[in-house]
Each structure stands twice: as C-alpha cells, then as structure tokens.
Short mmCIF file of C-alpha atoms in Angstrom, two decimals:
data_model
loop_
_atom_site.label_atom_id
_atom_site.label_comp_id
_atom_site.label_asym_id
_atom_site.label_seq_id
_atom_site.Cartn_x
_atom_site.Cartn_y
_atom_site.Cartn_z
CA TRP A 1 -2.14 -11.80 -14.45
CA LEU A 2 2.04 -11.02 -13.85
CA PRO A 3 3.40 -14.35 -11.44
CA GLU A 4 6.31 -13.70 -9.15
CA THR A 5 9.09 -15.18 -12.11
CA GLY A 6 7.72 -15.28 -15.75
CA GLU A 7 6.36 -13.15 -17.92
CA GLY A 8 2.54 -12.05 -17.41
CA ALA A 9 -0.31 -12.83 -19.26
CA TRP A 10 -3.57 -10.79 -20.83
CA LEU A 11 -6.32 -13.36 -19.02
CA ARG A 12 -9.73 -13.34 -18.07
CA LEU A 13 -10.75 -13.17 -14.25
CA ASP A 14 -12.11 -16.55 -14.23
CA GLN A 15 -9.08 -18.03 -15.50
CA CYS A 16 -6.52 -16.32 -13.97
CA ALA A 17 -8.11 -18.03 -11.27
CA GLU A 18 -7.60 -21.45 -11.97
CA GLN A 19 -3.82 -20.20 -12.30
CA CYS A 20 -3.47 -18.79 -8.91
CA GLN A 21 -5.94 -20.53 -6.76
CA GLY A 22 -5.27 -20.52 -3.43
CA GLN A 23 -1.99 -18.23 -3.83
CA PRO A 24 -1.87 -14.73 -2.10
CA LEU A 25 -2.18 -11.76 -4.28
CA THR A 26 -0.78 -7.81 -4.92
CA LEU A 27 -4.05 -6.07 -6.45
CA VAL A 28 -2.85 -3.49 -8.37
CA LEU A 29 -5.38 -0.67 -8.77
CA PRO A 30 -5.32 1.72 -11.61
CA LEU A 31 -5.24 5.57 -10.94
CA GLU A 32 -8.53 5.86 -12.54
CA ALA A 33 -10.06 4.78 -9.89
CA CYS A 34 -8.35 6.33 -7.52
CA SER A 35 -7.23 9.83 -5.94
CA ALA A 36 -3.92 11.35 -4.62
CA PHE A 37 -3.13 14.35 -2.74
CA ALA A 38 -1.04 14.98 0.54
CA VAL A 39 -2.32 16.78 3.82
CA ASN A 40 -1.20 18.18 6.88
CA LEU A 41 -1.89 17.08 10.56
CA PRO A 42 -1.10 17.62 13.49
CA PRO A 43 2.18 15.86 15.36
CA SER A 44 0.73 12.93 16.86
CA LYS A 45 0.63 8.67 17.04
CA ALA A 46 -0.05 6.62 14.39
CA ARG A 47 -3.94 5.81 15.46
CA ARG A 48 -4.83 9.17 15.75
CA LEU A 49 -2.98 10.60 12.46
CA ARG A 50 -6.05 8.25 10.88
CA GLN A 51 -8.81 9.86 13.06
CA ALA A 52 -7.57 13.47 12.09
CA LEU A 53 -7.14 12.15 8.25
CA PRO A 54 -10.93 12.80 7.34
CA TYR A 55 -11.14 15.69 8.39
CA ALA A 56 -8.28 16.79 7.07
CA VAL A 57 -9.14 15.68 3.56
CA GLU A 58 -12.73 16.78 3.84
CA GLU A 59 -12.24 20.38 1.68
CA LEU A 60 -9.85 18.68 -0.96
CA LEU A 61 -12.58 16.10 -1.86
CA ALA A 62 -15.84 16.31 -3.94
CA GLU A 63 -17.45 13.54 -2.60
CA ASP A 64 -18.72 12.35 1.18
CA VAL A 65 -15.53 11.55 2.71
CA GLU A 66 -17.61 9.21 4.77
CA GLN A 67 -18.28 6.92 1.68
CA LEU A 68 -13.82 6.76 1.12
CA HIS A 69 -11.56 4.93 2.07
CA LEU A 70 -8.24 6.29 2.64
CA ALA A 71 -5.14 5.25 2.82
CA LEU A 72 -2.80 6.88 4.57
CA GLY A 73 1.48 7.18 3.71
CA GLU A 74 4.83 8.21 4.43
CA GLN A 75 5.31 11.23 5.43
CA LEU A 76 7.20 14.41 2.94
CA ALA A 77 10.21 16.29 2.97
CA ASP A 78 7.91 19.20 3.23
CA GLY A 79 5.99 17.36 6.40
CA ARG A 80 2.70 16.33 4.74
CA TYR A 81 1.38 13.03 4.36
CA ARG A 82 0.83 10.81 1.06
CA VAL A 83 -3.37 9.92 0.89
CA LEU A 84 -4.67 7.92 -1.79
CA ALA A 85 -8.43 7.86 -1.53
CA ILE A 86 -11.11 5.31 -3.38
CA ARG A 87 -15.23 4.65 -2.80
CA HIS A 88 -15.27 2.16 0.15
CA GLY A 89 -18.09 -0.09 -2.01
CA LEU A 90 -16.39 -0.13 -4.89
CA LEU A 91 -13.05 -1.72 -3.76
CA ALA A 92 -14.91 -4.05 -0.90
CA GLY A 93 -16.77 -4.72 -4.17
CA TRP A 94 -14.06 -6.28 -6.46
CA LEU A 95 -11.99 -7.43 -3.43
CA GLN A 96 -15.71 -9.67 -2.58
CA GLN A 97 -15.42 -10.53 -6.30
CA LEU A 98 -11.70 -11.57 -5.92
CA SER A 99 -12.46 -13.64 -2.81
CA ASP A 100 -15.55 -15.39 -4.13
CA LEU A 101 -12.82 -16.86 -6.98
CA GLY A 102 -10.49 -18.19 -3.91
CA LEU A 103 -8.22 -14.83 -5.23
CA PRO A 104 -6.63 -13.98 -1.60
CA VAL A 105 -5.77 -9.88 -1.57
CA THR A 106 -2.90 -9.19 0.79
CA ALA A 107 -1.98 -5.80 -0.57
CA ILE A 108 -3.21 -3.27 -2.32
CA TYR A 109 -1.68 -0.88 -4.64
CA CYS A 110 -2.13 2.15 -6.88
CA ASP A 111 -0.13 1.87 -10.45
CA ALA A 112 1.38 5.19 -10.43
CA ASP A 113 2.33 5.18 -6.80
CA LEU A 114 4.83 2.20 -7.59
CA LEU A 115 7.21 4.30 -10.07
CA PRO A 116 10.48 4.32 -8.62
CA HIS A 117 9.98 7.04 -5.30
CA ASP A 118 12.95 9.46 -7.39
CA GLY A 119 12.88 12.70 -8.05
CA ARG A 120 9.83 12.42 -11.09
CA GLN A 121 8.88 9.96 -12.86
CA LEU A 122 6.93 8.97 -16.07
CA LEU A 123 5.84 5.57 -17.64
CA PHE A 124 3.77 4.93 -21.18
CA ILE A 125 2.28 1.71 -21.59
CA GLY A 126 0.14 2.22 -24.85
CA GLU A 127 -1.48 5.34 -25.10
CA ARG A 128 -1.85 5.34 -21.25
CA GLY A 129 0.77 7.71 -19.49
CA LEU A 130 1.37 7.28 -15.88
CA LEU A 131 3.30 10.66 -13.82
CA GLY A 132 4.49 9.69 -9.85
CA GLY A 133 7.46 9.67 -8.29
CA ALA A 134 9.18 11.61 -4.99
CA GLN A 135 6.54 14.24 -4.90
CA ALA A 136 2.86 13.76 -3.54
CA GLU A 137 1.64 13.56 -7.42
CA ARG A 138 0.26 11.59 -9.13
CA LEU A 139 -1.54 11.50 -12.93
CA VAL A 140 -2.74 9.12 -15.47
CA PHE A 141 -3.16 11.32 -19.07
CA ASP A 142 -3.80 10.29 -22.73
CA ARG A 143 -0.40 9.84 -24.15
CA ALA A 144 -0.88 12.55 -27.02
CA ARG A 145 -1.17 15.53 -24.42
CA TRP A 146 1.74 14.94 -22.65
CA PRO A 147 3.37 18.19 -24.78
CA GLU A 148 -0.10 20.29 -22.84
CA LEU A 149 1.07 18.49 -19.46
CA ALA A 150 4.98 19.09 -19.80
CA GLU A 151 4.46 23.01 -19.94
CA HIS A 152 3.12 22.76 -16.08
CA CYS A 153 5.21 19.91 -14.78
CA ALA A 154 8.49 20.36 -13.49
CA GLU A 155 12.00 18.59 -14.85
CA VAL A 156 11.46 15.02 -15.04
CA THR A 157 13.76 12.66 -13.65
CA GLN A 158 13.53 9.34 -15.32
CA ALA A 159 11.28 8.70 -17.96
CA TYR A 160 9.74 4.66 -18.70
CA GLY A 161 8.51 2.90 -22.39
CA VAL A 162 7.75 0.14 -24.55
CA ASP A 163 8.73 1.97 -27.60
CA ASP A 164 12.02 2.09 -28.88
CA GLN A 165 11.87 7.02 -28.52
CA GLY A 166 9.75 8.59 -25.91
CA PRO A 167 8.04 11.96 -26.11
CA ALA A 168 10.65 14.71 -27.75
CA GLU A 169 10.22 16.76 -24.50
CA LEU A 170 11.69 14.14 -22.37
CA PRO A 171 15.70 14.04 -22.87
CA ILE A 172 15.88 11.09 -20.46
CA TYR A 173 14.13 7.93 -21.25
CA GLN A 174 14.48 4.56 -21.17
CA GLN A 175 12.75 1.55 -23.08
CA VAL A 176 11.40 -1.37 -20.94
CA SER A 177 10.38 -4.56 -22.37
CA ASP A 178 7.75 -5.24 -19.59
CA PRO A 179 6.38 -2.23 -17.57
CA TYR A 180 4.23 -4.12 -15.59
CA ARG A 181 8.19 -5.71 -14.13
CA LEU A 182 9.04 -2.92 -13.71
CA LEU A 183 5.58 -1.67 -11.60
CA ALA A 184 5.72 -4.34 -9.20
CA ALA A 185 9.60 -3.82 -8.84
CA GLY A 186 8.36 -0.64 -6.83
CA ALA A 187 6.12 -2.18 -4.09
CA ALA A 188 8.44 -1.66 -1.51
CA ASN A 189 7.85 2.00 -1.16
CA GLY A 190 4.45 1.96 -2.90
CA LEU A 191 1.34 2.92 -0.11
CA ASP A 192 -0.33 0.08 0.69
CA MET A 193 -4.12 0.67 0.60
CA ALA A 194 -5.09 -2.73 2.61
CA GLN A 195 -5.24 -0.23 5.36
CA GLY A 196 -8.33 -0.05 7.70
CA GLU A 197 -11.45 -2.73 7.52
CA PHE A 198 -9.49 -3.39 4.40
CA ALA A 199 -6.23 -4.37 6.62
CA LEU A 200 -7.99 -7.58 8.04
CA ARG A 201 -7.56 -9.48 4.43
CA ASN A 202 -3.96 -9.57 5.11
CA ASP A 203 -2.64 -11.96 7.54
CA SER A 204 0.48 -10.34 8.03
CA ASN A 205 -1.32 -7.40 9.42
CA HIS A 206 -3.88 -9.21 11.38
CA TRP A 207 -1.13 -10.79 12.99
CA ARG A 208 0.25 -7.04 13.47
CA ARG A 209 -2.73 -5.89 15.12
CA TRP A 210 -2.48 -8.41 18.11
CA ARG A 211 0.78 -8.37 18.52
CA PRO A 212 0.85 -6.00 21.81
CA LEU A 213 -1.12 -7.95 23.29
CA LEU A 214 0.30 -11.29 22.93
CA ILE A 215 3.62 -9.48 23.86
CA ALA A 216 2.13 -8.58 27.09
CA GLY A 217 0.24 -11.55 27.34
CA ILE A 218 4.01 -13.84 27.63
CA ALA A 219 5.92 -10.88 29.47
CA CYS A 220 3.22 -12.18 32.26
CA LEU A 221 3.37 -15.70 32.01
CA VAL A 222 7.63 -15.00 33.09
CA LEU A 223 6.92 -12.70 35.75
CA GLN A 224 4.77 -15.56 36.36
CA TYR A 225 6.47 -18.50 36.53
CA GLY A 226 9.92 -16.18 37.92
CA PHE A 227 7.42 -15.67 40.77
CA ASN A 228 7.24 -19.21 41.19
CA LEU A 229 10.62 -20.32 40.86
CA ALA A 230 12.01 -17.74 43.85
CA GLN A 231 8.98 -18.26 46.37
CA GLY A 232 9.62 -21.95 45.23
CA TRP A 233 13.86 -21.06 46.55
CA TYR A 234 12.13 -18.98 49.77
CA LEU A 235 9.97 -22.42 50.71
CA GLN A 236 12.85 -24.60 50.26
CA GLY A 237 15.08 -22.67 52.67
CA ALA A 238 12.64 -21.88 55.17
CA ALA A 239 11.75 -25.56 55.08
CA ASP A 240 15.62 -26.70 55.58
CA GLN A 241 15.74 -24.69 58.13
CA TYR A 242 12.78 -25.95 60.01
CA ALA A 243 14.84 -29.82 58.73
CA ALA A 244 17.80 -28.25 60.92
#
C-alpha cells in the first residue's frame, strides 16, 4: 500500500482495507496479468474507435477477444494507438474483491506503463525488470536475462533501480530509494484501464458520461427562460398600449 504521502508498506489485503477504508484508490496491476501492443485504427470519433478496437486486435491475441477487457490509449507518433488487454473475468473478480472490503477503485494502471514516457525506460525492482517509455512496447522480464534482451533492444534513455549499480550494459542508471513512488508519479501519462464497463466505478467518468445531457438540459432551461422574458416584455407592452 502506497499512501499519497509518506512511506508505503507491505500489508495483507484485509490490513490494507483497514488503513484505506472509504478512500478512493488507484489499482496498479502487474504487467504479468496484461498484454500491451499498438494497432492501426481508422480515423474516427472516440466511440467508433472503441467499436473497431476488437476487430483490430483479434489477430494479435491468442485468446478470444470477447473474454478480454481492452483499454484504448493515446495515438503514437506513427499513427497507431496503444492498447492494454486483460482477461475481463480476472479484473472483474479483483475489483469485486476490493469492493467487498470497502475499497473503491477509481483508476486502474499497469505498472510498466507508469514509467516516464520519455524514450525507452527501464526499472529494476529486485529480480524483476520492467521496460516502458514513449514506445508501444511494455515488457516484464527476469533481471538475469537482461543481457540477452539488451542485444535486441534499442538504446535505453534512462534506467532506474534500487541497487547501487545497474547492469553493465546500462551506462545511464539512477538509483531510486522508492521505485513504487516513481511509478505512482507516472499516473498522469499512464493509460487508465478504467474504461467501458469498469469506468462506471469512477465517479468522475460517470459525471463525464452524463455531462452532454446535463449541458443540453441547462441550455433548454436558459432558452425557455429567455423566451418567457421576451414574451412577458411583449405582452406588457401590448397591455400598456391598450391601457393608453
């Protein structure tokens, strides 16, 4: 559990629920549970992009696309769109478990996607390595296998880790005392997976869903009020003429 300020702590889920009861939470998923890729989509509005998304990713996935939750991200420089996928039932089960404990989740991210979106970024936490950055690729790997991966990986812009020194193949390395705080700082640029059905758990997204209808209703009320004022002014003028 990582609070907004102060140090984080490793807790059992029930202990975490006691600490965070009623507070809005951001859930960060391990990349092991997700798939990350980029696809070409026809130019269109956001709603139509989401409708075309399952057909665009179907050939890239070994699983039935209908069993997956697809989160659509921003458009990359090459015109493709970033996508994160996770089994629908898996995510729904986790969210229900948290909800039963009184933990409302308002945003969902993938850990590798929270690395700074500046070139190609690496983060080493224990024996686990994360690859992310401005490109579409998101990868988790065993730290010991990095030398093999480095041969096929483009130049790394920045690497972080909790150890004093990073792998020899990484000349740009920075030690960080709290890697999870580094990931939390990247939420502003990360792909929020609380979309579609899961977006209903986010009160702000729920408000945005109804905002166009509310704006239209307010506009109708303003027009009606203006019409009533104009009609009242006209009738008052006619009454004054009759009285004269």
